[in-house]
Amino acid sequence: MKKFRFNENGLAGDIFYSETSVEGKFNPSVLFLYGFPAFVGSNDITSAIIESGSVAVQPHYYGTYDSKGTFSPKSVIDTCQTVEELVNRGYIINSKNNQPFKLPKISVCVAHSFGCLIALRSISSLTSIKVLVLMAPAVHYSRSSPDFGLIEDG
């Protein structure tokens, strides 16, 4: 498995792909939203994504790890929107060598634990996502709290 770090517009994250892959010739990119406590980096989920022939795109939510800003319910949605824009332009900059890396648009989102809540809150604004996979979702239902869980619309 190969990995590199990106860091653009204050958003950092990791790109994982197979050592046998040819740059630009991947299955659709997969947005991987991790949970807390974090399991940032290579793990069984990123390995499974890579084994499918896709690129795993793992952003560090704004205000966490190497990303700038403040961590908040709104900033995690902003994280998803920013990474979608960066990847869907057709490349992302490798921060180590400052070179563009070609990759396909994101069309799948895989989320784990707290990442599931982020995915559910962000999905309406992520126009390229066609498939959403939620693993061990940590979701709270509420009628009145806009900052936590799923909110009843009526």
mmCIF file of C-alpha atoms in Angstrom:
data_model
loop_
_atom_site.group_PDB
_atom_site.id
_atom_site.type_symbol
_atom_site.label_atom_id
_atom_site.label_comp_id
_atom_site.label_asym_id
_atom_site.label_seq_id
_atom_site.Cartn_x
_atom_site.Cartn_y
_atom_site.Cartn_z
ATOM 1 C CA MET A 1 0.000 0.000 0.000
ATOM 2 C CA LYS A 2 1.275 3.445 -0.891
ATOM 3 C CA LYS A 3 0.346 6.605 0.963
ATOM 4 C CA PHE A 4 0.966 10.301 0.709
ATOM 5 C CA ARG A 5 -0.204 13.382 2.564
ATOM 6 C CA PHE A 6 -2.051 16.307 1.016
ATOM 7 C CA ASN A 7 -2.401 19.719 2.599
ATOM 8 C CA GLU A 8 -4.319 22.318 0.608
ATOM 9 C CA ASN A 9 -6.441 25.272 1.731
ATOM 10 C CA GLY A 10 -5.817 24.362 5.380
ATOM 11 C CA LEU A 11 -7.156 20.826 4.893
ATOM 12 C CA ALA A 12 -4.766 17.928 5.377
ATOM 13 C CA GLY A 13 -5.361 14.261 4.788
ATOM 14 C CA ASP A 14 -3.989 11.031 3.412
ATOM 15 C CA ILE A 15 -4.332 9.262 0.076
ATOM 16 C CA PHE A 16 -3.930 5.474 0.038
ATOM 17 C CA TYR A 17 -3.593 3.369 -3.111
ATOM 18 C CA SER A 18 -2.220 0.037 -4.275
ATOM 19 C CA GLU A 19 1.462 -0.301 -5.075
ATOM 20 C CA THR A 20 0.487 -2.028 -8.328
ATOM 21 C CA SER A 21 -1.928 0.704 -9.431
ATOM 22 C CA VAL A 22 -1.182 3.006 -12.312
ATOM 23 C CA GLU A 23 -1.757 6.679 -11.484
ATOM 24 C CA GLY A 24 -4.973 7.938 -13.059
ATOM 25 C CA LYS A 25 -6.285 4.406 -13.720
ATOM 26 C CA PHE A 26 -8.213 3.659 -10.545
ATOM 27 C CA ASN A 27 -11.787 2.740 -9.826
ATOM 28 C CA PRO A 28 -13.723 5.708 -8.388
ATOM 29 C CA SER A 29 -12.137 7.392 -5.382
ATOM 30 C CA VAL A 30 -13.629 6.549 -1.987
ATOM 31 C CA LEU A 31 -14.049 9.185 0.712
ATOM 32 C CA PHE A 32 -13.280 7.490 4.038
ATOM 33 C CA LEU A 33 -14.634 9.287 7.115
ATOM 34 C CA TYR A 34 -13.107 7.845 10.269
ATOM 35 C CA GLY A 35 -14.597 7.780 13.733
ATOM 36 C CA PHE A 36 -13.458 8.810 17.171
ATOM 37 C CA PRO A 37 -11.441 7.754 18.925
ATOM 38 C CA ALA A 38 -9.630 8.211 15.662
ATOM 39 C CA PHE A 39 -8.225 5.542 13.550
ATOM 40 C CA VAL A 40 -6.454 7.772 11.116
ATOM 41 C CA GLY A 41 -4.061 6.051 8.779
ATOM 42 C CA SER A 42 -3.852 2.618 7.274
ATOM 43 C CA ASN A 43 -6.313 0.107 8.692
ATOM 44 C CA ASP A 44 -8.569 -2.758 7.572
ATOM 45 C CA ILE A 45 -11.055 -0.360 5.969
ATOM 46 C CA THR A 46 -8.470 1.502 3.886
ATOM 47 C CA SER A 47 -6.972 -1.877 2.912
ATOM 48 C CA ALA A 48 -10.360 -3.146 1.698
ATOM 49 C CA ILE A 49 -10.909 0.041 -0.319
ATOM 50 C CA ILE A 50 -7.520 -0.339 -1.967
ATOM 51 C CA GLU A 51 -8.060 -4.053 -2.670
ATOM 52 C CA SER A 52 -11.179 -3.039 -4.628
ATOM 53 C CA GLY A 53 -8.958 -1.016 -6.978
ATOM 54 C CA SER A 54 -9.997 2.367 -5.610
ATOM 55 C CA VAL A 55 -8.099 5.196 -3.971
ATOM 56 C CA ALA A 56 -8.931 5.853 -0.303
ATOM 57 C CA VAL A 57 -9.173 9.570 0.491
ATOM 58 C CA GLN A 58 -8.988 10.190 4.238
ATOM 59 C CA PRO A 59 -9.281 13.859 5.221
ATOM 60 C CA HIS A 60 -8.338 15.125 8.657
ATOM 61 C CA TYR A 61 -11.386 17.068 9.808
ATOM 62 C CA TYR A 62 -10.814 20.810 10.178
ATOM 63 C CA GLY A 63 -9.435 21.505 13.653
ATOM 64 C CA THR A 64 -7.941 18.003 14.037
ATOM 65 C CA TYR A 65 -4.495 16.530 13.393
ATOM 66 C CA ASP A 66 -2.780 18.507 10.610
ATOM 67 C CA SER A 67 -5.820 20.472 9.410
ATOM 68 C CA LYS A 68 -6.248 24.086 10.421
ATOM 69 C CA GLY A 69 -9.381 25.668 11.828
ATOM 70 C CA THR A 70 -11.715 24.779 14.646
ATOM 71 C CA PHE A 71 -13.430 21.432 15.020
ATOM 72 C CA SER A 72 -17.217 21.878 15.075
ATOM 73 C CA PRO A 73 -20.394 20.331 13.612
ATOM 74 C CA LYS A 74 -20.193 22.816 10.717
ATOM 75 C CA SER A 75 -16.458 22.347 10.118
ATOM 76 C CA VAL A 76 -16.833 18.588 9.532
ATOM 77 C CA ILE A 77 -19.338 19.324 6.753
ATOM 78 C CA ASP A 78 -16.930 21.934 5.365
ATOM 79 C CA THR A 79 -14.185 19.265 5.454
ATOM 80 C CA CYS A 80 -16.255 16.944 3.264
ATOM 81 C CA GLN A 81 -17.148 19.690 0.803
ATOM 82 C CA THR A 82 -13.532 20.862 0.504
ATOM 83 C CA VAL A 83 -12.091 17.386 -0.052
ATOM 84 C CA GLU A 84 -14.775 16.649 -2.664
ATOM 85 C CA GLU A 85 -13.842 19.856 -4.533
ATOM 86 C CA LEU A 86 -10.098 19.089 -4.332
ATOM 87 C CA VAL A 87 -10.396 15.504 -5.571
ATOM 88 C CA ASN A 88 -13.077 16.112 -8.192
ATOM 89 C CA ARG A 89 -10.922 18.585 -10.088
ATOM 90 C CA GLY A 90 -8.988 15.444 -11.203
ATOM 91 C CA TYR A 91 -5.864 15.670 -9.071
ATOM 92 C CA ILE A 92 -4.617 16.389 -5.576
ATOM 93 C CA ILE A 93 -1.212 17.803 -4.634
ATOM 94 C CA ASN A 94 1.241 15.473 -2.865
ATOM 95 C CA SER A 95 2.588 17.718 -0.096
ATOM 96 C CA LYS A 96 5.944 15.902 0.024
ATOM 97 C CA ASN A 97 6.983 16.533 -3.586
ATOM 98 C CA ASN A 98 4.441 19.257 -4.471
ATOM 99 C CA GLN A 99 3.388 17.264 -7.551
ATOM 100 C CA PRO A 100 -0.205 16.681 -8.712
ATOM 101 C CA PHE A 101 -1.493 13.117 -8.373
ATOM 102 C CA LYS A 102 -4.250 12.123 -10.828
ATOM 103 C CA LEU A 103 -7.250 10.381 -9.351
ATOM 104 C CA PRO A 104 -10.893 9.840 -10.300
ATOM 105 C CA LYS A 105 -13.850 11.656 -8.780
ATOM 106 C CA ILE A 106 -15.237 10.554 -5.444
ATOM 107 C CA SER A 107 -18.418 8.543 -5.933
ATOM 108 C CA VAL A 108 -18.422 6.387 -2.792
ATOM 109 C CA CYS A 109 -18.322 7.384 0.875
ATOM 110 C CA VAL A 110 -17.405 4.815 3.521
ATOM 111 C CA ALA A 111 -17.844 5.973 7.093
ATOM 112 C CA HIS A 112 -17.148 4.404 10.467
ATOM 113 C CA SER A 113 -18.480 5.312 13.918
ATOM 114 C CA PHE A 114 -18.563 9.129 14.295
ATOM 115 C CA GLY A 115 -17.720 9.375 10.592
ATOM 116 C CA CYS A 116 -21.230 8.027 9.911
ATOM 117 C CA LEU A 117 -22.780 11.049 11.591
ATOM 118 C CA ILE A 118 -20.568 13.315 9.490
ATOM 119 C CA ALA A 119 -21.549 11.445 6.318
ATOM 120 C CA LEU A 120 -25.263 11.708 7.097
ATOM 121 C CA ARG A 121 -24.999 15.419 7.903
ATOM 122 C CA SER A 122 -22.912 16.113 4.755
ATOM 123 C CA ILE A 123 -24.457 13.869 2.119
ATOM 124 C CA SER A 124 -26.958 16.392 0.762
ATOM 125 C CA SER A 125 -24.145 18.783 -0.146
ATOM 126 C CA LEU A 126 -21.841 16.153 -1.679
ATOM 127 C CA THR A 127 -23.019 16.018 -5.264
ATOM 128 C CA SER A 128 -20.715 13.294 -6.557
ATOM 129 C CA ILE A 129 -21.484 10.629 -3.903
ATOM 130 C CA LYS A 130 -23.594 7.820 -5.359
ATOM 131 C CA VAL A 131 -23.013 5.137 -2.702
ATOM 132 C CA LEU A 132 -22.917 5.589 1.078
ATOM 133 C CA VAL A 133 -21.661 2.789 3.345
ATOM 134 C CA LEU A 134 -22.141 3.270 7.111
ATOM 135 C CA MET A 135 -20.235 0.951 9.456
ATOM 136 C CA ALA A 136 -20.995 0.925 13.203
ATOM 137 C CA PRO A 137 -22.842 4.260 13.087
ATOM 138 C CA ALA A 138 -22.883 6.340 16.244
ATOM 139 C CA VAL A 139 -26.093 8.252 15.674
ATOM 140 C CA HIS A 140 -28.321 10.064 18.146
ATOM 141 C CA TYR A 141 -31.858 11.102 17.236
ATOM 142 C CA SER A 142 -33.102 14.513 18.346
ATOM 143 C CA ARG A 143 -36.045 16.791 17.596
ATOM 144 C CA SER A 144 -34.388 19.946 18.840
ATOM 145 C CA SER A 145 -30.591 19.812 18.969
ATOM 146 C CA PRO A 146 -29.122 20.956 15.624
ATOM 147 C CA ASP A 147 -25.557 20.127 16.663
ATOM 148 C CA PHE A 148 -25.950 16.469 17.531
ATOM 149 C CA GLY A 149 -27.343 13.554 15.573
ATOM 150 C CA LEU A 150 -30.208 13.319 13.135
ATOM 151 C CA ILE A 151 -32.869 15.980 13.404
ATOM 152 C CA GLU A 152 -36.555 15.379 12.729
ATOM 153 C CA ASP A 153 -37.714 17.713 9.976
ATOM 154 C CA GLY A 154 -41.262 18.113 10.976
#
